[in-house]
Short mmCIF file of C-alpha atoms and ligand atoms in Angstrom, two decimals:
data_model
loop_
_atom_site.label_atom_id
_atom_site.label_comp_id
_atom_site.label_asym_id
_atom_site.label_seq_id
_atom_site.Cartn_x
_atom_site.Cartn_y
_atom_site.Cartn_z
CA MET A 1 13.00 3.95 -14.36
CA THR A 2 15.33 1.25 -15.62
CA ASN A 3 13.36 -1.34 -17.40
CA PRO A 4 9.92 -0.25 -18.10
CA ALA A 5 7.95 -3.30 -19.16
CA ILE A 6 4.83 -0.94 -20.27
CA LEU A 7 5.43 2.87 -21.58
CA ALA A 8 2.91 5.09 -22.84
CA ASN A 9 2.79 8.54 -23.63
CA ASP A 10 -0.07 10.70 -24.26
CA LEU A 11 -2.57 8.10 -25.31
CA ARG A 12 -5.75 9.09 -26.85
CA LYS A 13 -8.55 7.34 -28.40
CA SER A 14 -11.97 8.17 -29.13
CA TYR A 15 -14.96 6.31 -30.84
CA GLY A 16 -16.70 8.49 -32.79
CA GLU A 17 -17.81 11.80 -30.99
CA LYS A 18 -17.00 9.83 -27.48
CA LEU A 19 -14.06 10.74 -26.03
CA VAL A 20 -12.80 7.66 -24.36
CA LEU A 21 -8.73 8.36 -23.23
CA ASP A 22 -7.66 11.90 -23.35
CA GLY A 23 -4.13 11.75 -23.50
CA ILE A 24 -2.93 9.23 -20.69
CA ASP A 25 0.80 8.43 -19.78
CA LEU A 26 1.65 4.94 -18.14
CA ALA A 27 4.93 3.77 -16.94
CA VAL A 28 5.00 0.13 -15.60
CA PRO A 29 8.40 -1.26 -14.44
CA GLU A 30 9.31 -4.80 -14.92
CA GLY A 31 8.16 -7.25 -12.75
CA THR A 32 5.55 -5.51 -10.98
CA VAL A 33 1.71 -5.33 -10.68
CA PHE A 34 0.26 -2.06 -12.30
CA SER A 35 -3.85 -1.60 -11.51
CA LEU A 36 -5.63 0.56 -13.73
CA LEU A 37 -8.51 1.44 -11.60
CA GLY A 38 -11.91 3.26 -12.72
CA PRO A 39 -15.60 2.55 -12.68
CA ASN A 40 -17.68 0.83 -15.47
CA GLY A 41 -16.95 2.51 -18.78
CA ALA A 42 -14.20 4.60 -17.73
CA GLY A 43 -12.02 3.27 -20.64
CA LYS A 44 -10.24 0.56 -18.93
CA THR A 45 -10.59 -2.08 -21.62
CA THR A 46 -9.99 0.47 -24.36
CA ALA A 47 -6.76 0.90 -23.02
CA VAL A 48 -6.00 -2.93 -22.53
CA LYS A 49 -6.88 -3.37 -25.87
CA ILE A 50 -4.48 -0.59 -27.29
CA LEU A 51 -1.53 -1.31 -25.24
CA SER A 52 -2.02 -5.39 -26.40
CA THR A 53 -2.19 -4.06 -30.07
CA LEU A 54 -5.96 -5.16 -30.82
CA VAL A 55 -7.24 -1.73 -31.23
CA THR A 56 -5.32 1.11 -32.56
CA ALA A 57 -4.93 4.55 -31.06
CA ASP A 58 -5.55 8.05 -32.31
CA ALA A 59 -2.33 9.26 -31.00
CA GLY A 60 0.55 8.54 -28.42
CA ALA A 61 4.01 6.68 -28.26
CA ILE A 62 3.62 3.35 -26.94
CA ARG A 63 6.37 0.79 -25.98
CA VAL A 64 5.50 -2.64 -24.56
CA GLY A 65 8.42 -4.97 -23.69
CA GLY A 66 10.73 -2.80 -25.01
CA HIS A 67 9.14 -2.74 -28.46
CA ASP A 68 7.34 0.14 -30.27
CA LEU A 69 3.96 -0.67 -30.52
CA ALA A 70 3.59 0.93 -33.77
CA ALA A 71 6.66 -0.07 -35.55
CA ASP A 72 6.64 -3.87 -34.27
CA PRO A 73 3.13 -4.99 -33.21
CA GLN A 74 4.49 -8.42 -33.83
CA ALA A 75 7.05 -8.58 -31.43
CA VAL A 76 4.62 -6.76 -28.77
CA ARG A 77 2.31 -9.83 -29.33
CA ALA A 78 5.19 -12.32 -28.64
CA ALA A 79 5.87 -10.71 -25.37
CA ILE A 80 2.58 -10.46 -23.80
CA GLY A 81 -0.63 -12.36 -22.78
CA VAL A 82 -4.02 -11.03 -22.42
CA THR A 83 -6.75 -12.75 -20.70
CA GLY A 84 -9.97 -11.37 -19.34
CA GLN A 85 -13.36 -9.94 -21.01
CA PHE A 86 -12.58 -11.06 -24.73
CA SER A 87 -12.10 -14.41 -23.61
CA ALA A 88 -10.49 -16.85 -25.76
CA VAL A 89 -11.85 -19.88 -24.15
CA ASP A 90 -13.93 -22.01 -26.25
CA GLY A 91 -16.83 -23.80 -24.24
CA LEU A 92 -17.68 -26.55 -26.75
CA ILE A 93 -14.49 -28.24 -26.55
CA THR A 94 -12.56 -29.41 -23.23
CA GLY A 95 -10.28 -27.40 -20.86
CA GLU A 96 -7.61 -29.55 -22.18
CA GLU A 97 -8.41 -29.48 -25.91
CA ASN A 98 -8.49 -25.30 -25.20
CA MET A 99 -4.99 -25.68 -23.82
CA LEU A 100 -3.65 -27.85 -26.53
CA LEU A 101 -4.90 -25.59 -29.37
CA MET A 102 -2.88 -22.67 -27.59
CA ALA A 103 0.14 -24.93 -27.64
CA ASP A 104 -0.44 -25.52 -31.28
CA LEU A 105 -0.55 -21.76 -32.13
CA HIS A 106 2.75 -21.44 -29.87
CA HIS A 107 4.42 -24.35 -32.08
CA LEU A 108 4.99 -26.09 -29.34
CA SER A 109 6.00 -29.94 -30.39
CA ARG A 110 3.05 -32.35 -29.56
CA ARG A 111 5.19 -33.99 -27.13
CA GLU A 112 6.51 -30.67 -25.20
CA GLY A 113 2.83 -29.18 -25.74
CA ARG A 114 1.20 -31.91 -23.64
CA ARG A 115 4.03 -31.60 -21.14
CA VAL A 116 3.35 -27.92 -20.96
CA VAL A 117 -0.31 -28.27 -20.56
CA ALA A 118 -0.28 -31.46 -18.35
CA GLY A 119 1.64 -29.03 -15.88
CA LEU A 120 -0.15 -25.71 -16.33
CA LEU A 121 -3.79 -27.80 -15.91
CA GLU A 122 -2.21 -29.00 -12.41
CA ARG A 123 -1.03 -25.88 -11.42
CA PHE A 124 -4.26 -24.15 -11.93
CA ASP A 125 -6.40 -26.91 -10.06
CA LEU A 126 -8.11 -28.16 -13.81
CA THR A 127 -6.73 -31.71 -13.93
CA GLU A 128 -9.98 -33.10 -12.98
CA ALA A 129 -11.97 -31.23 -15.17
CA ALA A 130 -9.61 -31.18 -18.22
CA ARG A 131 -11.53 -33.95 -20.19
CA LYS A 132 -15.15 -31.82 -19.43
CA PRO A 133 -16.39 -29.40 -21.99
CA ALA A 134 -15.13 -25.53 -20.90
CA ALA A 135 -18.89 -24.57 -20.76
CA THR A 136 -19.76 -26.57 -17.81
CA TYR A 137 -16.69 -24.87 -15.92
CA SER A 138 -17.54 -22.56 -12.97
CA GLY A 139 -16.80 -18.72 -13.42
CA GLY A 140 -13.86 -19.22 -11.29
CA MET A 141 -12.82 -22.13 -13.38
CA LYS A 142 -13.16 -20.56 -16.91
CA ARG A 143 -11.04 -17.73 -15.48
CA ARG A 144 -8.14 -20.07 -14.41
CA LEU A 145 -8.37 -21.96 -17.61
CA ASP A 146 -8.25 -18.61 -19.61
CA ILE A 147 -4.72 -17.55 -17.53
CA ALA A 148 -3.43 -21.11 -17.49
CA MET A 149 -3.85 -20.71 -21.86
CA THR A 150 -2.07 -17.46 -21.78
CA LEU A 151 0.88 -18.65 -20.17
CA VAL A 152 1.49 -21.61 -22.80
CA GLY A 153 3.32 -18.98 -24.51
CA SER A 154 5.40 -17.75 -21.63
CA PRO A 155 4.85 -14.13 -21.84
CA ARG A 156 6.70 -11.68 -19.94
CA ILE A 157 3.60 -9.12 -19.87
CA ILE A 158 0.32 -10.31 -18.94
CA PHE A 159 -2.91 -8.29 -19.19
CA LEU A 160 -5.61 -9.30 -16.69
CA ASP A 161 -8.87 -7.19 -17.83
CA GLU A 162 -10.80 -7.12 -14.67
CA PRO A 163 -9.97 -10.74 -13.58
CA THR A 164 -12.49 -11.10 -10.91
CA THR A 165 -15.43 -9.21 -11.69
CA GLY A 166 -18.68 -11.71 -11.27
CA LEU A 167 -16.81 -14.11 -9.11
CA ASP A 168 -17.51 -14.99 -5.80
CA PRO A 169 -15.31 -14.21 -2.78
CA ARG A 170 -13.55 -17.47 -2.57
CA SER A 171 -12.61 -17.76 -6.39
CA ARG A 172 -11.72 -14.11 -6.11
CA HIS A 173 -8.96 -14.59 -3.34
CA SER A 174 -7.65 -17.59 -5.36
CA MET A 175 -7.44 -15.48 -8.70
CA TRP A 176 -5.16 -13.09 -6.41
CA GLN A 177 -2.71 -15.74 -5.35
CA ILE A 178 -2.32 -16.78 -8.69
CA VAL A 179 -1.55 -13.37 -9.76
CA ARG A 180 0.97 -12.94 -6.34
CA LYS A 181 2.40 -16.28 -7.35
CA LEU A 182 2.64 -15.31 -10.58
CA VAL A 183 4.86 -12.05 -9.99
CA ALA A 184 6.72 -13.78 -7.10
CA ASP A 185 7.73 -16.89 -9.03
CA GLU A 186 8.41 -15.63 -12.52
CA GLY A 187 9.04 -12.09 -12.29
CA VAL A 188 6.12 -11.20 -14.87
CA THR A 189 4.45 -7.90 -15.32
CA VAL A 190 0.96 -7.55 -14.67
CA PHE A 191 -1.23 -4.86 -15.99
CA LEU A 192 -4.40 -5.30 -14.09
CA THR A 193 -7.65 -3.86 -14.54
CA THR A 194 -10.39 -3.58 -11.93
CA GLN A 195 -13.38 -1.85 -10.57
CA TYR A 196 -12.47 -2.84 -7.22
CA LEU A 197 -10.47 -0.79 -4.83
CA GLU A 198 -9.91 -3.96 -2.71
CA GLU A 199 -8.43 -5.61 -5.46
CA ALA A 200 -5.93 -2.82 -6.50
CA ASP A 201 -5.19 -2.21 -3.06
CA GLU A 202 -4.33 -6.25 -2.34
CA LEU A 203 -2.37 -6.43 -5.84
CA ALA A 204 -0.99 -3.45 -7.17
CA ASP A 205 2.42 -1.89 -6.50
CA ARG A 206 1.15 1.10 -8.09
CA ILE A 207 -2.47 2.12 -8.79
CA ALA A 208 -3.61 5.02 -11.42
CA VAL A 209 -7.17 6.07 -11.38
CA LEU A 210 -8.73 6.58 -14.64
CA SER A 211 -11.63 9.07 -14.73
CA ASP A 212 -13.37 10.73 -17.62
CA GLY A 213 -10.68 9.95 -20.04
CA LYS A 214 -7.68 11.05 -17.51
CA ILE A 215 -5.44 9.78 -14.82
CA ALA A 216 -6.62 11.35 -12.27
CA ALA A 217 -4.25 10.09 -9.86
CA GLU A 218 -1.20 7.86 -9.84
CA GLY A 219 0.74 6.39 -6.78
CA THR A 220 1.10 3.42 -4.35
CA ALA A 221 -2.41 2.53 -2.49
CA ASP A 222 -0.55 4.43 0.58
CA GLU A 223 0.22 7.68 -1.46
CA LEU A 224 -3.37 7.94 -3.02
CA LYS A 225 -4.87 7.48 0.68
CA ARG A 226 -2.57 10.03 1.97
CA MET A 227 -3.65 12.49 -1.16
CA ILE A 228 -7.31 12.68 0.49
CA PRO A 229 -7.95 14.56 3.68
CA GLY A 230 -10.57 11.77 4.70
CA GLY A 231 -9.69 11.35 7.86
CA HIS A 232 -12.16 12.03 10.94
CA VAL A 233 -13.20 11.67 14.36
CA ARG A 234 -17.00 10.94 15.01
CA LEU A 235 -18.38 11.58 18.50
CA ARG A 236 -21.74 10.28 19.46
CA PHE A 237 -23.95 11.09 22.35
CA ALA A 238 -26.89 9.60 24.02
CA ASP A 239 -27.89 12.82 26.23
CA PRO A 240 -29.12 15.87 23.69
CA VAL A 241 -28.05 18.24 26.47
CA ALA A 242 -24.48 16.77 26.67
CA TYR A 243 -24.56 16.70 22.73
CA ARG A 244 -25.40 20.60 22.54
CA LYS A 245 -22.55 21.45 24.94
CA ALA A 246 -20.14 19.28 23.40
CA ALA A 247 -21.20 21.07 19.84
CA ALA A 248 -20.70 24.54 21.77
CA ALA A 249 -17.33 23.12 23.07
CA LEU A 250 -15.85 21.77 19.80
CA SER A 251 -17.32 24.76 17.44
CA GLU A 252 -15.30 23.35 14.60
CA ALA A 253 -17.07 20.31 14.84
CA GLN A 254 -19.66 19.29 11.75
CA ARG A 255 -22.77 18.36 13.62
CA ASP A 256 -25.61 15.93 12.85
CA ASP A 257 -28.32 16.88 14.87
CA GLU A 258 -30.15 13.55 14.39
CA ALA A 259 -27.77 11.11 15.22
CA LEU A 260 -26.38 13.49 17.97
CA ALA A 261 -23.12 12.85 16.35
CA LEU A 262 -20.05 15.33 15.86
CA GLN A 263 -17.60 14.66 13.44
CA LEU A 264 -13.91 16.61 13.37
CA PRO A 265 -11.37 16.42 10.91
CA SER A 266 -8.42 14.30 12.06
CA ASP A 267 -5.28 12.12 11.38
CA GLY A 268 -6.13 10.05 13.80
CA SER A 269 -3.15 10.61 15.89
CA GLN A 270 -2.90 10.24 19.51
CA ARG A 271 -1.97 14.05 20.02
CA ALA A 272 -5.09 14.78 18.02
CA LEU A 273 -7.55 12.69 19.91
CA ARG A 274 -5.95 14.03 23.33
CA ALA A 275 -6.97 17.64 22.03
CA ILE A 276 -10.30 16.57 21.37
CA LEU A 277 -10.78 14.55 24.70
CA ASP A 278 -9.39 17.55 26.48
CA GLY A 279 -11.94 19.76 25.07
CA LEU A 280 -14.56 17.58 26.15
CA ASP A 281 -13.16 17.32 29.57
CA SER A 282 -12.61 21.02 30.10
CA ALA A 283 -16.55 21.51 29.32
CA GLY A 284 -17.52 18.42 31.66
CA ILE A 285 -18.98 16.28 29.10
CA GLU A 286 -18.14 12.35 27.94
CA ALA A 287 -18.82 11.14 24.63
CA ASP A 288 -20.47 7.72 24.47
CA GLU A 289 -18.70 6.87 21.45
CA LEU A 290 -15.79 7.67 19.69
CA THR A 291 -14.76 6.23 16.47
CA VAL A 292 -11.48 7.33 14.26
CA HIS A 293 -12.09 7.19 10.53
CA THR A 294 -8.84 6.80 8.36
CA PRO A 295 -9.26 7.40 4.70
CA ASP A 296 -9.21 4.42 2.85
CA LEU A 297 -9.04 3.57 -1.14
CA ASP A 298 -12.90 3.97 -1.46
CA ASP A 299 -12.60 7.75 -0.12
CA VAL A 300 -9.89 8.39 -2.70
CA PHE A 301 -11.88 6.66 -5.68
CA PHE A 302 -14.84 8.54 -4.56
CA ALA A 303 -13.08 12.34 -4.46
CA LEU A 304 -11.26 11.26 -7.42
CA THR A 305 -14.31 10.01 -9.92
CA SER A 306 -17.02 11.99 -8.11
CA THR A 307 -18.23 13.23 -11.59
CA SER A 308 -18.56 9.68 -13.07
CA THR A 309 -19.88 7.73 -10.05
CA SER A 310 -23.28 7.24 -11.50
CA THR A 311 -21.84 4.82 -14.23
CA GLY A 312 -21.99 2.70 -11.36
CA THR A 313 -19.37 0.49 -9.97
CA GLY A 314 -22.18 -2.02 -8.39
CA ASN A 315 -22.53 -3.06 -12.30
CA ASN A 316 -20.69 -6.63 -11.70
CA ALA A 317 -21.85 -8.57 -14.51
CA PRO A 318 -19.12 -10.25 -16.45
CA LYS A 319 -19.10 -8.79 -20.25
CA GLU A 320 -17.40 -12.19 -21.40
CA ALA A 321 -19.40 -14.70 -23.00
CA VAL A 322 -18.02 -18.13 -23.19
CA ARG A 323 -19.63 -20.09 -26.00
P1 ADP B 401 -14.07 0.01 -19.11
O1 ADP B 401 -13.29 -1.47 -19.75
O2 ADP B 401 -13.83 0.57 -18.23
O3 ADP B 401 -15.44 -0.42 -18.35
P2 ADP B 401 -14.74 0.55 -21.83
O4 ADP B 401 -12.96 0.78 -22.31
O5 ADP B 401 -14.84 -0.98 -22.23
O6 ADP B 401 -14.60 0.85 -20.37
O7 ADP B 401 -15.47 1.59 -22.58
C1 ADP B 401 -15.27 3.00 -22.67
C2 ADP B 401 -16.16 3.78 -23.17
O8 ADP B 401 -16.23 3.49 -24.39
C3 ADP B 401 -17.72 3.43 -23.19
O9 ADP B 401 -18.38 4.39 -22.89
C4 ADP B 401 -18.06 2.45 -24.46
O10 ADP B 401 -19.23 2.43 -24.40
C5 ADP B 401 -17.15 2.99 -25.47
N1 ADP B 401 -16.69 2.09 -26.14
C6 ADP B 401 -15.75 0.92 -26.13
N2 ADP B 401 -15.62 0.13 -27.19
C7 ADP B 401 -16.46 0.92 -28.30
C8 ADP B 401 -16.33 0.62 -29.47
N3 ADP B 401 -15.80 -0.23 -30.28
N4 ADP B 401 -16.97 1.56 -30.14
C9 ADP B 401 -18.11 2.53 -29.71
N5 ADP B 401 -17.54 2.71 -28.30
C10 ADP B 401 -17.15 2.05 -27.66
#
């Protein structure tokens, strides 16, 4: 890899007895979107906090933006922006005032600060709401304000911790557009955590699945899908006699006697389908319904995180609270 924006080697972290990160390696090339995918409680936020200097790792070598995190955390902080569950948005003051505070923090002159803030408010569709207290904003608007505040400092690397958790579908799609534009227009590197497979599939160049403190798998969405033999063909019959005959003809099929359905492992190719249909033809049977299931990220996720699914990927409550 020519220019890794983020490199971590054998990252470890425990909270008391609780082992959260059990030696993880990460390598994120510049200008790409990397997604750390895992169920609630997997350790995603902990990883973001460590990589963004907010929490110290127990062990591991980390470089962010070319800087050694342990030796020069200040340089790392100057290169990154962090948004998400520990939002910096102050609800008591207006969106614009939040932005101007960030401009002050980054030592922009008054005039330059106002220029940058006005541009970002416009870009994130917040101009109209700029003079209202941030506490009155919708979930989507707060997230947009949060990202806009991060961009005041022109970071080259942005950490987005569960940026769409708790958002409605429309706001989620608008957040995806924002992330895509950031990478395409400005070449920033995005480190994104999510519990949504669809989000990782939509946005990430590479995905790492975090499970039980380890990276269970890493690759592009397509590479991950190919790792899992989830593909199958399902045949359904209306007539129980035809079903039983088919089950006898296709002896390798998994039976679902109640639904009168047979399931056969298959890559979904024409050749594989023809073999199944030939098998049925030669027994003189016709299926009433044939469906092809190709593995998706859901299959990958559940196959890889099977031991920790009880932590519940359905918990969508946002952890942040805007004062
Ligand atoms: P995720 O972001 O994937 O939901 P977290 O990184 O927030 O996961 O948490 C991972 C685990 O570490 C959880 O079991 C959580 O309870 C625990 N944990 C996180 N922060 C602390 C802390 N400051 N003290 C003790 N335990 C913590």
